[in-house]
Coordinates of C-alpha atoms in Angstrom, one line a residue:
Chain A
M1 CA 9.3 -8.9 -23.7
K2 CA 7.2 -11.2 -25.7
I3 CA 3.9 -12.8 -25.6
T4 CA 3.9 -16.2 -27.4
S5 CA 0.4 -17.3 -26.9
L6 CA -3.0 -16.5 -25.4
L7 CA -5.7 -18.9 -24.8
V8 CA -9.2 -19.0 -23.3
L9 CA -10.3 -22.3 -21.8
K10 CA -13.4 -23.6 -20.0
C11 CA -12.5 -25.3 -16.9
Q12 CA -14.6 -28.4 -16.3
P13 CA -15.5 -29.4 -12.8
E14 CA -12.8 -31.7 -11.4
G15 CA -11.7 -34.6 -13.2
S16 CA -11.9 -33.8 -16.9
D17 CA -9.6 -31.8 -19.2
P18 CA -10.5 -28.2 -19.9
V19 CA -12.0 -27.4 -23.2
I20 CA -10.1 -24.8 -25.4
L21 CA -12.5 -21.9 -26.4
A22 CA -10.0 -19.6 -28.2
N23 CA -6.3 -19.8 -29.1
A24 CA -4.0 -17.3 -30.6
S25 CA -0.3 -18.3 -30.9
D26 CA 2.7 -16.5 -32.4
V27 CA 5.1 -19.3 -33.4
T28 CA 6.8 -17.4 -36.2
H29 CA 10.1 -17.2 -34.5
F30 CA 10.5 -20.9 -34.3
G31 CA 11.7 -23.0 -37.3
Y32 CA 9.1 -24.1 -39.8
F33 CA 9.2 -27.7 -38.8
Q34 CA 9.0 -27.0 -35.0
R35 CA 5.9 -24.8 -35.3
S36 CA 3.3 -27.6 -35.1
S37 CA 5.1 -29.4 -32.1
I38 CA 5.2 -26.1 -30.4
R39 CA 1.5 -25.5 -30.9
E40 CA 0.9 -29.1 -29.5
F41 CA 3.1 -28.2 -26.6
I42 CA 1.2 -25.1 -25.9
V43 CA -2.1 -26.7 -25.9
F44 CA -1.1 -29.5 -23.6
V45 CA 0.5 -27.1 -21.1
S46 CA -2.4 -24.9 -21.1
R47 CA -4.7 -27.7 -20.5
T48 CA -2.7 -29.0 -17.6
V49 CA -2.3 -25.5 -16.0
A50 CA -5.9 -24.7 -16.4
K51 CA -6.9 -28.0 -14.9
R52 CA -4.7 -27.2 -11.8
T53 CA -6.0 -23.7 -11.3
P54 CA -8.8 -23.5 -8.8
S55 CA -11.7 -21.1 -9.5
G56 CA -11.1 -17.5 -8.6
Q57 CA -7.4 -17.8 -8.4
R58 CA -4.4 -16.7 -10.3
Q59 CA -1.3 -18.8 -11.0
S60 CA 2.1 -18.4 -12.5
V61 CA 4.2 -21.3 -13.5
Q62 CA 7.6 -21.4 -14.9
H63 CA 8.3 -23.8 -17.6
E64 CA 11.8 -24.0 -19.2
E65 CA 12.0 -20.4 -20.5
Y66 CA 8.4 -19.5 -20.4
M67 CA 6.2 -18.1 -17.7
V68 CA 2.7 -19.3 -18.0
H69 CA 0.1 -17.1 -16.3
S70 CA -3.3 -18.4 -15.7
Y71 CA -6.3 -16.8 -14.2
N72 CA -9.4 -18.8 -13.5
R73 CA -12.7 -16.8 -13.1
N74 CA -15.8 -18.8 -12.5
G75 CA -14.9 -21.6 -14.6
L76 CA -13.6 -19.5 -17.6
C77 CA -9.8 -19.6 -17.6
A78 CA -7.4 -17.3 -19.6
I79 CA -3.8 -18.4 -20.0
G80 CA -0.9 -16.6 -21.4
F81 CA 2.5 -17.7 -22.4
M82 CA 5.1 -15.1 -21.8
D83 CA 8.8 -14.8 -21.4
G84 CA 10.4 -14.0 -18.1
H85 CA 10.7 -10.3 -18.8
Y86 CA 7.1 -9.6 -19.0
P87 CA 5.8 -8.1 -15.8
V88 CA 3.5 -10.3 -13.9
R89 CA 1.0 -7.7 -13.0
S90 CA 0.5 -6.5 -16.6
A91 CA 0.1 -10.2 -17.5
F92 CA -2.7 -10.6 -15.1
S93 CA -4.4 -7.4 -16.1
L94 CA -4.2 -8.5 -19.8
L95 CA -5.7 -11.8 -18.9
N96 CA -8.4 -9.9 -17.0
Q97 CA -9.2 -7.8 -20.1
V98 CA -9.2 -10.8 -22.3
L99 CA -11.9 -12.5 -20.1
D100 CA -14.0 -9.4 -20.0
E101 CA -13.9 -9.1 -23.7
Y102 CA -14.7 -12.8 -24.2
Q103 CA -17.6 -12.6 -21.8
K104 CA -18.9 -9.4 -23.5
S105 CA -18.7 -11.0 -27.0
F106 CA -19.8 -14.5 -26.3
G107 CA -22.0 -14.2 -23.2
E108 CA -22.6 -17.3 -21.5
S109 CA -22.7 -19.5 -24.6
W110 CA -19.2 -20.9 -23.7
R111 CA -20.6 -22.9 -20.8
A112 CA -22.2 -25.3 -23.3
A113 CA -18.9 -26.0 -25.0
Q114 CA -17.8 -29.6 -24.9
A115 CA -15.2 -29.9 -27.5
D116 CA -12.2 -27.8 -28.6
S117 CA -13.4 -24.9 -30.8
T118 CA -11.4 -24.4 -33.8
Q119 CA -12.6 -21.1 -35.0
T120 CA -10.3 -18.2 -34.2
W121 CA -11.4 -15.1 -32.3
P122 CA -10.0 -12.1 -34.1
Y123 CA -9.8 -10.1 -30.8
L124 CA -7.4 -12.5 -29.3
D125 CA -5.1 -12.3 -32.3
E126 CA -5.1 -8.5 -32.2
A127 CA -4.6 -8.6 -28.5
L128 CA -1.5 -10.8 -29.0
T129 CA 0.1 -8.2 -31.2
K130 CA -1.1 -5.1 -29.5
F131 CA -0.1 -6.3 -26.1
Q132 CA 3.5 -7.2 -26.9
D133 CA 4.4 -4.0 -25.1
P134 CA 3.2 -4.4 -21.6
A135 CA 2.3 -0.8 -21.2
E136 CA -0.7 -1.3 -23.4
A137 CA -2.1 -3.9 -21.4
D138 CA -1.6 -2.5 -18.0
K139 CA -3.0 1.1 -17.6
L140 CA -0.9 1.5 -14.4
L141 CA 2.3 0.9 -16.3
K142 CA 1.2 3.4 -18.9
I143 CA 0.3 6.0 -16.5
Q144 CA 3.6 5.5 -14.6
R145 CA 5.5 5.9 -17.9
E146 CA 3.7 9.1 -18.8
L147 CA 4.4 10.5 -15.4
D148 CA 8.0 9.7 -15.6
E149 CA 8.2 11.4 -18.9
T150 CA 6.4 14.5 -17.5
K151 CA 8.8 14.6 -14.7
I152 CA 11.8 14.6 -17.1
I153 CA 10.1 17.4 -19.0
L154 CA 9.6 19.3 -15.9
H155 CA 13.2 18.9 -14.7
K156 CA 14.3 20.3 -18.0
T157 CA 11.9 23.2 -17.6
I158 CA 13.3 23.9 -14.2
D159 CA 16.9 23.9 -15.5
S160 CA 15.9 26.4 -18.3
V161 CA 14.1 28.5 -15.8
L162 CA 17.2 28.7 -13.7
A163 CA 19.3 29.7 -16.8
R164 CA 16.8 32.4 -17.4
G165 CA 17.1 33.5 -13.8
E166 CA 21.0 33.9 -14.3
K167 CA 20.4 35.9 -17.4
L168 CA 18.0 38.1 -15.7
D169 CA 20.4 38.6 -13.0
S170 CA 23.1 39.7 -15.3
L171 CA 20.7 42.0 -17.1
V172 CA 19.8 43.7 -13.8
E173 CA 23.5 44.3 -13.1
K174 CA 24.0 45.9 -16.5
S175 CA 20.9 48.1 -16.2
S176 CA 21.8 49.3 -12.8
D177 CA 25.4 50.1 -14.1
L178 CA 23.8 52.0 -17.0
S179 CA 21.5 54.0 -14.7
A180 CA 24.4 54.9 -12.6
A181 CA 26.5 56.0 -15.6
S182 CA 23.7 58.1 -17.0
Q183 CA 23.2 59.8 -13.6
M184 CA 26.9 60.8 -13.5
F185 CA 26.5 62.0 -17.1
Y186 CA 23.6 64.1 -16.2
N187 CA 25.6 65.7 -13.1
Q188 CA 28.6 66.3 -15.3
A189 CA 26.5 68.1 -17.8
K190 CA 24.8 70.2 -15.0
R191 CA 28.2 71.2 -13.5
N192 CA 29.4 72.1 -16.9
N193 CA 26.6 74.7 -17.3
Q194 CA 27.1 76.2 -13.8
C195 CA 30.8 76.6 -14.0
C196 CA 31.3 78.3 -17.2
S197 CA 28.5 80.8 -17.0
I198 CA 30.9 83.5 -15.9
L199 CA 33.0 83.2 -19.1
Chain B
M1 CA -21.3 -27.0 44.2
P2 CA -17.7 -26.3 44.6
V3 CA -16.2 -23.4 42.7
K4 CA -13.0 -23.9 40.9
V5 CA -10.0 -23.2 43.2
A6 CA -8.3 -20.8 40.7
L7 CA -11.2 -18.2 41.1
S8 CA -9.8 -16.9 44.3
S9 CA -10.9 -13.3 44.4
F10 CA -14.2 -14.1 46.1
R11 CA -15.3 -16.3 48.8
D12 CA -17.4 -19.4 48.4
R13 CA -20.5 -18.9 50.7
T14 CA -22.6 -21.5 49.1
Q15 CA -22.3 -23.8 52.1
E16 CA -23.5 -21.0 54.5
F17 CA -26.2 -20.0 52.1
Q18 CA -27.4 -23.7 52.0
S19 CA -27.1 -24.0 55.8
V20 CA -29.2 -20.8 56.2
A21 CA -31.7 -22.0 53.8
E22 CA -32.1 -25.2 55.8
R23 CA -32.5 -23.4 59.0
L24 CA -35.1 -21.0 57.5
R25 CA -37.0 -23.9 56.0
K26 CA -37.1 -25.7 59.4
S27 CA -38.1 -22.5 61.1
F28 CA -40.8 -22.0 58.6
S29 CA -42.1 -25.5 58.7
S30 CA -42.4 -25.4 62.4
R31 CA -45.1 -22.6 62.1
P32 CA -48.5 -24.0 61.8
G33 CA -51.1 -23.4 58.9
Q34 CA -51.2 -23.8 55.2
N35 CA -50.2 -20.2 54.5
G36 CA -46.9 -20.8 56.3
A37 CA -46.5 -24.1 54.5
S38 CA -47.3 -22.8 51.2
S39 CA -45.2 -19.7 51.6
S40 CA -42.4 -21.7 53.1
R41 CA -42.7 -24.0 50.2
S42 CA -42.7 -21.3 47.6
R43 CA -39.8 -19.7 49.7
A44 CA -38.0 -22.9 49.7
E45 CA -38.5 -23.3 46.0
E46 CA -37.3 -19.8 45.4
Q47 CA -34.3 -20.5 47.5
R48 CA -33.8 -23.8 45.7
S49 CA -34.1 -22.2 42.3
V50 CA -31.7 -19.5 43.6
V51 CA -29.3 -22.3 44.7
A52 CA -29.9 -24.0 41.3
H53 CA -29.2 -20.7 39.5
Q54 CA -26.1 -20.1 41.6
S55 CA -24.8 -23.6 41.0
E56 CA -25.5 -23.4 37.4
F57 CA -23.6 -20.0 37.3
N58 CA -20.7 -21.5 39.3
R59 CA -20.7 -24.5 37.1
R60 CA -20.4 -22.3 34.0
A61 CA -17.9 -20.1 35.5
S62 CA -15.7 -22.9 36.5
K63 CA -15.8 -24.3 33.0
I64 CA -14.8 -21.1 31.6
G65 CA -12.0 -20.6 34.1
F66 CA -10.7 -24.1 33.2
G67 CA -10.9 -23.4 29.6
I68 CA -8.9 -20.2 30.0
H69 CA -6.3 -22.2 32.1
Q70 CA -5.9 -24.8 29.3
T71 CA -5.7 -22.2 26.6
S72 CA -2.9 -20.3 28.5
Q73 CA -1.1 -23.6 28.7
K74 CA -1.4 -24.3 25.1
L75 CA -0.2 -20.6 24.5
S76 CA 2.9 -21.3 26.6
K77 CA 3.6 -24.4 24.5
L78 CA 3.2 -22.3 21.3
A79 CA 5.5 -19.6 22.7
K80 CA 8.1 -22.3 23.4
L81 CA 7.8 -23.7 19.8
A82 CA 7.9 -20.1 18.3
K83 CA 11.0 -19.3 20.4
R84 CA 12.6 -22.7 19.4
T85 CA 12.2 -22.3 15.6
S86 CA 15.5 -22.2 13.7
V87 CA 16.3 -21.6 10.1
F88 CA 15.9 -25.1 8.8
D89 CA 14.0 -27.0 11.4
D90 CA 10.7 -25.0 11.3
P91 CA 7.8 -26.8 13.1
T92 CA 5.5 -24.8 10.9
M93 CA 2.7 -27.4 10.8
E94 CA 2.6 -27.8 14.7
I95 CA 2.7 -24.1 15.2
Q96 CA -0.1 -23.4 12.9
E97 CA -2.2 -26.2 14.3
I98 CA -1.8 -25.0 17.8
T99 CA -2.6 -21.4 16.6
A100 CA -5.7 -22.5 15.1
V101 CA -6.7 -24.5 18.1
I102 CA -5.9 -21.7 20.5
K103 CA -7.8 -19.2 18.3
Q104 CA -10.9 -21.5 18.2
D105 CA -10.6 -21.8 22.0
I106 CA -10.3 -18.2 22.6
T107 CA -13.4 -17.4 20.4
A108 CA -15.4 -20.2 22.2
L109 CA -14.4 -18.8 25.5
N110 CA -15.4 -15.4 24.6
S111 CA -18.8 -16.3 23.5
A112 CA -19.2 -18.4 26.7
V113 CA -18.1 -15.4 28.8
V114 CA -20.7 -13.3 27.0
D115 CA -23.4 -15.9 27.5
L116 CA -22.5 -16.0 31.2
Q117 CA -22.8 -12.4 31.6
L118 CA -26.2 -12.4 30.0
F119 CA -27.2 -15.2 32.2
C120 CA -26.0 -13.4 35.2
N121 CA -27.8 -10.2 34.2
S122 CA -31.1 -12.1 33.5
R123 CA -30.8 -13.8 36.8
N124 CA -30.0 -10.5 38.6
E125 CA -33.4 -9.3 37.6
G126 CA -35.0 -11.8 40.1
S127 CA -35.3 -11.2 43.8
I128 CA -31.8 -11.9 44.9
S129 CA -29.6 -10.2 47.5
S130 CA -27.1 -7.7 46.4
D131 CA -24.3 -9.9 47.7
T132 CA -25.1 -12.6 45.2
S133 CA -25.3 -10.1 42.3
S134 CA -22.0 -8.3 43.2
H135 CA -20.5 -11.8 43.5
S136 CA -21.6 -12.9 40.0
T137 CA -20.5 -9.6 38.4
T138 CA -17.1 -10.0 40.1
V139 CA -16.8 -13.5 38.8
V140 CA -17.8 -12.4 35.2
D141 CA -15.3 -9.4 35.2
D142 CA -12.6 -11.6 36.5
L143 CA -13.1 -14.2 33.7
K144 CA -13.2 -11.4 31.1
N145 CA -9.9 -9.9 32.3
R146 CA -8.3 -13.3 32.2
L147 CA -9.5 -13.9 28.8
M148 CA -8.3 -10.5 27.7
S149 CA -4.8 -11.1 29.1
T150 CA -4.7 -14.6 27.4
T151 CA -5.6 -13.0 24.0
K152 CA -2.9 -10.3 24.6
E153 CA -0.4 -13.0 25.2
F154 CA -1.4 -14.8 22.1
K155 CA -0.9 -11.7 20.0
D156 CA 2.5 -11.1 21.6
V157 CA 3.4 -14.7 20.7
L158 CA 2.3 -14.2 17.1
T159 CA 4.2 -11.1 16.6
M160 CA 7.3 -12.7 18.1
R161 CA 6.9 -15.5 15.8
T162 CA 6.6 -13.2 12.7
E163 CA 9.7 -11.3 13.8
N164 CA 11.6 -14.6 14.2
L165 CA 10.5 -15.7 10.7
K166 CA 11.6 -12.3 9.4
V167 CA 15.1 -12.7 11.0
H168 CA 15.4 -16.2 9.5
E169 CA 14.2 -15.0 6.2
N170 CA 17.0 -12.3 6.1
R171 CA 19.7 -14.9 7.2
R172 CA 18.4 -17.3 4.6
Q173 CA 18.6 -14.6 1.9
L174 CA 22.2 -13.9 3.0
F175 CA 23.2 -17.5 2.6
S176 CA 21.2 -18.8 -0.4
S177 CA 19.2 -17.3 -3.2
T178 CA 16.7 -19.9 -3.8
A179 CA 15.4 -20.7 -0.4
S180 CA 13.8 -17.2 -0.1
K181 CA 10.5 -18.5 -1.4
D182 CA 10.0 -20.5 1.7
S183 CA 9.1 -17.8 4.1
P184 CA 6.1 -16.1 2.6
N185 CA 4.0 -19.1 3.2
P186 CA 3.9 -18.7 7.0
F187 CA 3.5 -15.0 6.5
A188 CA 0.5 -15.5 4.3
R189 CA -0.9 -17.9 6.8
Q190 CA 0.0 -15.8 9.8
R191 CA -1.5 -12.7 8.5
P192 CA -5.1 -13.9 8.6
L193 CA -4.6 -15.3 12.0
A194 CA -2.9 -12.3 13.4
I195 CA -5.3 -9.8 12.1
K196 CA -8.3 -12.0 13.2
S197 CA -10.8 -10.3 10.8
A198 CA -13.4 -12.5 9.3
A199 CA -13.2 -11.0 5.8
G200 CA -9.5 -11.1 5.4
A201 CA -9.2 -14.6 6.9
S202 CA -12.0 -16.1 4.8
N203 CA -10.6 -14.7 1.6
N204 CA -7.2 -15.8 2.2
L205 CA -7.5 -19.1 3.9
P206 CA -9.5 -21.1 1.2
Q207 CA -7.4 -19.7 -1.7
W208 CA -4.0 -20.6 -0.3
A209 CA -5.3 -23.9 1.0
N210 CA -6.5 -24.7 -2.5
G211 CA -3.4 -23.3 -4.1
S212 CA -1.0 -25.3 -2.1
A213 CA -3.0 -28.6 -2.8
S214 CA -3.1 -27.9 -6.6
S215 CA 0.4 -26.9 -7.2
S216 CA 1.8 -29.9 -5.3
Q217 CA 0.1 -32.1 -7.8
L218 CA 1.0 -30.0 -10.8
F219 CA 4.7 -30.1 -10.6
P220 CA 5.6 -33.8 -10.1
R221 CA 3.7 -34.5 -13.4
K222 CA 5.3 -31.7 -15.3
Q223 CA 8.8 -32.6 -14.6
M224 CA 9.9 -35.9 -16.2
D225 CA 13.5 -35.8 -14.9
G226 CA 15.1 -36.9 -11.5
E227 CA 13.1 -37.1 -8.3
S228 CA 15.0 -34.5 -6.3
Q229 CA 14.3 -31.8 -8.9
P230 CA 10.5 -32.0 -8.8
L231 CA 10.6 -32.2 -5.1
L232 CA 12.6 -29.1 -4.6
Q233 CA 10.6 -27.2 -7.3
D234 CA 7.5 -28.7 -5.8
Q235 CA 8.3 -27.1 -2.4
Q236 CA 9.4 -23.8 -4.1
Q237 CA 6.3 -23.8 -6.3
Q238 CA 4.1 -24.6 -3.4
Q239 CA 5.5 -21.7 -1.4
Q240 CA 5.4 -19.6 -4.5
M241 CA 1.7 -20.5 -5.1
V242 CA 0.6 -19.4 -1.7
P243 CA 1.6 -15.8 -1.8
L244 CA 0.8 -15.4 -5.5
Q245 CA -2.5 -13.9 -4.8
D246 CA -0.9 -11.7 -2.1
T247 CA 2.0 -10.9 -4.5
Y248 CA -0.3 -9.9 -7.3
M249 CA -2.4 -7.6 -5.0
Q250 CA 0.7 -6.3 -3.4
S251 CA 2.3 -5.5 -6.7
R252 CA -0.8 -3.7 -7.7
A253 CA -0.9 -1.7 -4.5
E254 CA 2.9 -1.0 -4.8
A255 CA 2.3 0.3 -8.3
L256 CA -0.6 2.5 -7.2
Q257 CA 1.5 3.9 -4.4
N258 CA 4.3 4.6 -6.9
V259 CA 1.9 6.5 -9.1
E260 CA 0.6 8.5 -6.3
S261 CA 4.1 9.4 -5.0
T262 CA 5.1 10.5 -8.4
I263 CA 2.1 12.6 -8.8
H264 CA 3.1 14.2 -5.5
E265 CA 6.5 14.9 -6.6
L266 CA 5.3 16.4 -9.7
G267 CA 3.2 18.7 -7.6
T268 CA 6.3 19.8 -5.6
I269 CA 8.2 20.4 -8.7
F270 CA 5.4 22.6 -10.1
N271 CA 5.4 24.6 -6.9
Q272 CA 9.1 25.2 -7.0
L273 CA 8.7 26.2 -10.7
A274 CA 6.1 28.8 -9.7
T275 CA 8.3 30.1 -7.0
L276 CA 11.2 30.5 -9.2
V277 CA 9.2 32.2 -11.9
S278 CA 7.7 34.7 -9.4
Q279 CA 11.1 35.5 -8.0
Q280 CA 12.3 36.1 -11.5
G281 CA 9.4 38.3 -12.2
E282 CA 10.5 40.6 -9.3
I283 CA 13.9 40.9 -10.9
A284 CA 12.4 41.8 -14.2
I285 CA 10.5 44.5 -12.5
R286 CA 13.7 45.9 -11.1
I287 CA 15.4 45.8 -14.5
D288 CA 12.5 47.8 -15.9
E289 CA 12.9 50.5 -13.2
N290 CA 16.5 50.7 -13.7
M291 CA 15.9 51.3 -17.3
D292 CA 13.3 54.0 -16.6
D293 CA 15.7 55.8 -14.3
T294 CA 18.5 55.6 -17.0
L295 CA 16.1 57.1 -19.5
A296 CA 15.2 60.0 -17.1
N297 CA 19.0 60.6 -16.5
V298 CA 19.9 60.7 -20.1
E299 CA 17.1 63.0 -20.9
G300 CA 18.0 65.4 -18.2
A301 CA 21.6 65.3 -19.2
Q302 CA 20.6 66.0 -22.8
G303 CA 18.6 69.0 -21.6
A304 CA 21.7 70.2 -19.7
L305 CA 23.9 69.8 -22.6
L306 CA 21.5 71.7 -24.8
K307 CA 21.4 74.6 -22.4
Y308 CA 25.2 74.6 -22.4
L309 CA 25.2 74.5 -26.1
N310 CA 22.9 77.6 -26.1
S311 CA 24.9 79.3 -23.6
I312 CA 28.1 78.5 -25.5
S313 CA 26.6 79.8 -28.6
S314 CA 25.2 83.0 -27.0
N315 CA 28.4 83.6 -25.1
R316 CA 29.9 85.8 -27.8
W317 CA 27.7 88.7 -27.0
L318 CA 29.0 88.5 -23.4
M319 CA 32.6 88.4 -24.6
I320 CA 32.1 91.4 -26.9
K321 CA 30.6 93.3 -23.9
I322 CA 33.6 92.3 -21.8
F323 CA 36.1 93.4 -24.6
F324 CA 34.4 96.8 -24.9
V325 CA 34.6 97.2 -21.2
L326 CA 38.4 96.2 -21.4
I327 CA 39.1 98.5 -24.2
V328 CA 37.4 101.4 -22.3
F329 CA 39.7 100.6 -19.4
L330 CA 42.7 100.6 -21.8
M331 CA 41.7 103.9 -23.3
V332 CA 41.3 105.5 -19.9
F333 CA 44.6 104.0 -18.7
L334 CA 46.3 105.3 -22.0
F335 CA 44.7 108.7 -21.3
F336 CA 46.2 108.8 -17.8
V337 CA 49.6 107.7 -18.8
A338 CA 50.0 109.6 -22.1

């Protein structure tokens, strides 16, 4: 489950190409000579997809072995290139987070951008590495995972409690045998006393 | 003003009324004096205005009845189309057009009936006989009932169509794996129409309409190879685009439900754990009591044994006493014998 790239674009009103505002790509697993072409490819595809995503809508596009997820919110578009195993829902919640973070840090200044910005945004790079595991991005997934772990632990607990119950049962048997034996012992001792008092 | 033939639950007495009005006017105009004339004129005007109202009412009622009739005809056409739909030859566009048209008609007719009722009520506040008022209320009620039955039929047809689609979807899934994306499109479109709620419809309709338009442009560009490939993918992607919003929301809703059910299960497991532990607590108490009994028994037995020990150790005195008694007996016995 891998995220290859995250981008934030500004979607122009119909007709012109979107403007790239932030770009974080992880092309390390391609060969050295392919890297720049892969980057170009990412830029081109993200521009095309962002252009085709209407405002307020989410879109998922399958391209060769990648899934491109895009979410357009009021003209600000976040795009993620993920492989097929990354769950769609976590992808979109990640895009949501990225957009929120972008708006928090840059406010409305992105609306004025006209050319591709080349400066990197460190949050996006961190996000790329942090969110390789979809559970990080998607709180629901995290909660579900923790709940499953808790359930497993509870099952083990119940098994051990059942074993404890069995041991307690055997203990109760033994203790009842013990008390019966001690009672017989007492009676025997009493009888001893009564019988031989004549002699 | 003739009332439409279809409204047959009441009698058309317009002609009689008009003849009576004529007669009364003539009888009034035959009386001399201006008072008579003016009163007759005002009476005639009143009657004429009543007639005008009545005819206006009748006109509206007839229009509404006609509209209902047309709508039910369209509905029967829609029902036929919906029944006819097969796996591959799906007249989706027509069905959806007709559905949209019928929906608009029904809403228009609804508002027209409400207007008619208001009009009738406002008119009833004037000085009109009870016959006219009961007649008009009957007309309005009849129209409302018809509209309600038409709406119900519409809903039935829509549910039947969704069931048909579901059946086709299942069959399609049995036979092919890629064509399963085709069906959510009509579902996504049907849902807003079937529910007929403003919020849901307005949210869903523009989004999927935009989505289907955009995706169809996207894919022919992206695919450079043969023609058939982009077309097939185009259709698939178009179908995929439309329910994506829904799918996203649905998957979120599903995840939430999963979380909720997991938490519920955890709650049951905790309850069972508590029951088990309390049962075992009882067992532990029993063990404790058994041990106490054993302790008491053993102590008693120890006491008894101590007493026995004492009695054993002090028994010699008794034995000596018994021996003395025996020796005395022997001596006496010896005395008697020797």
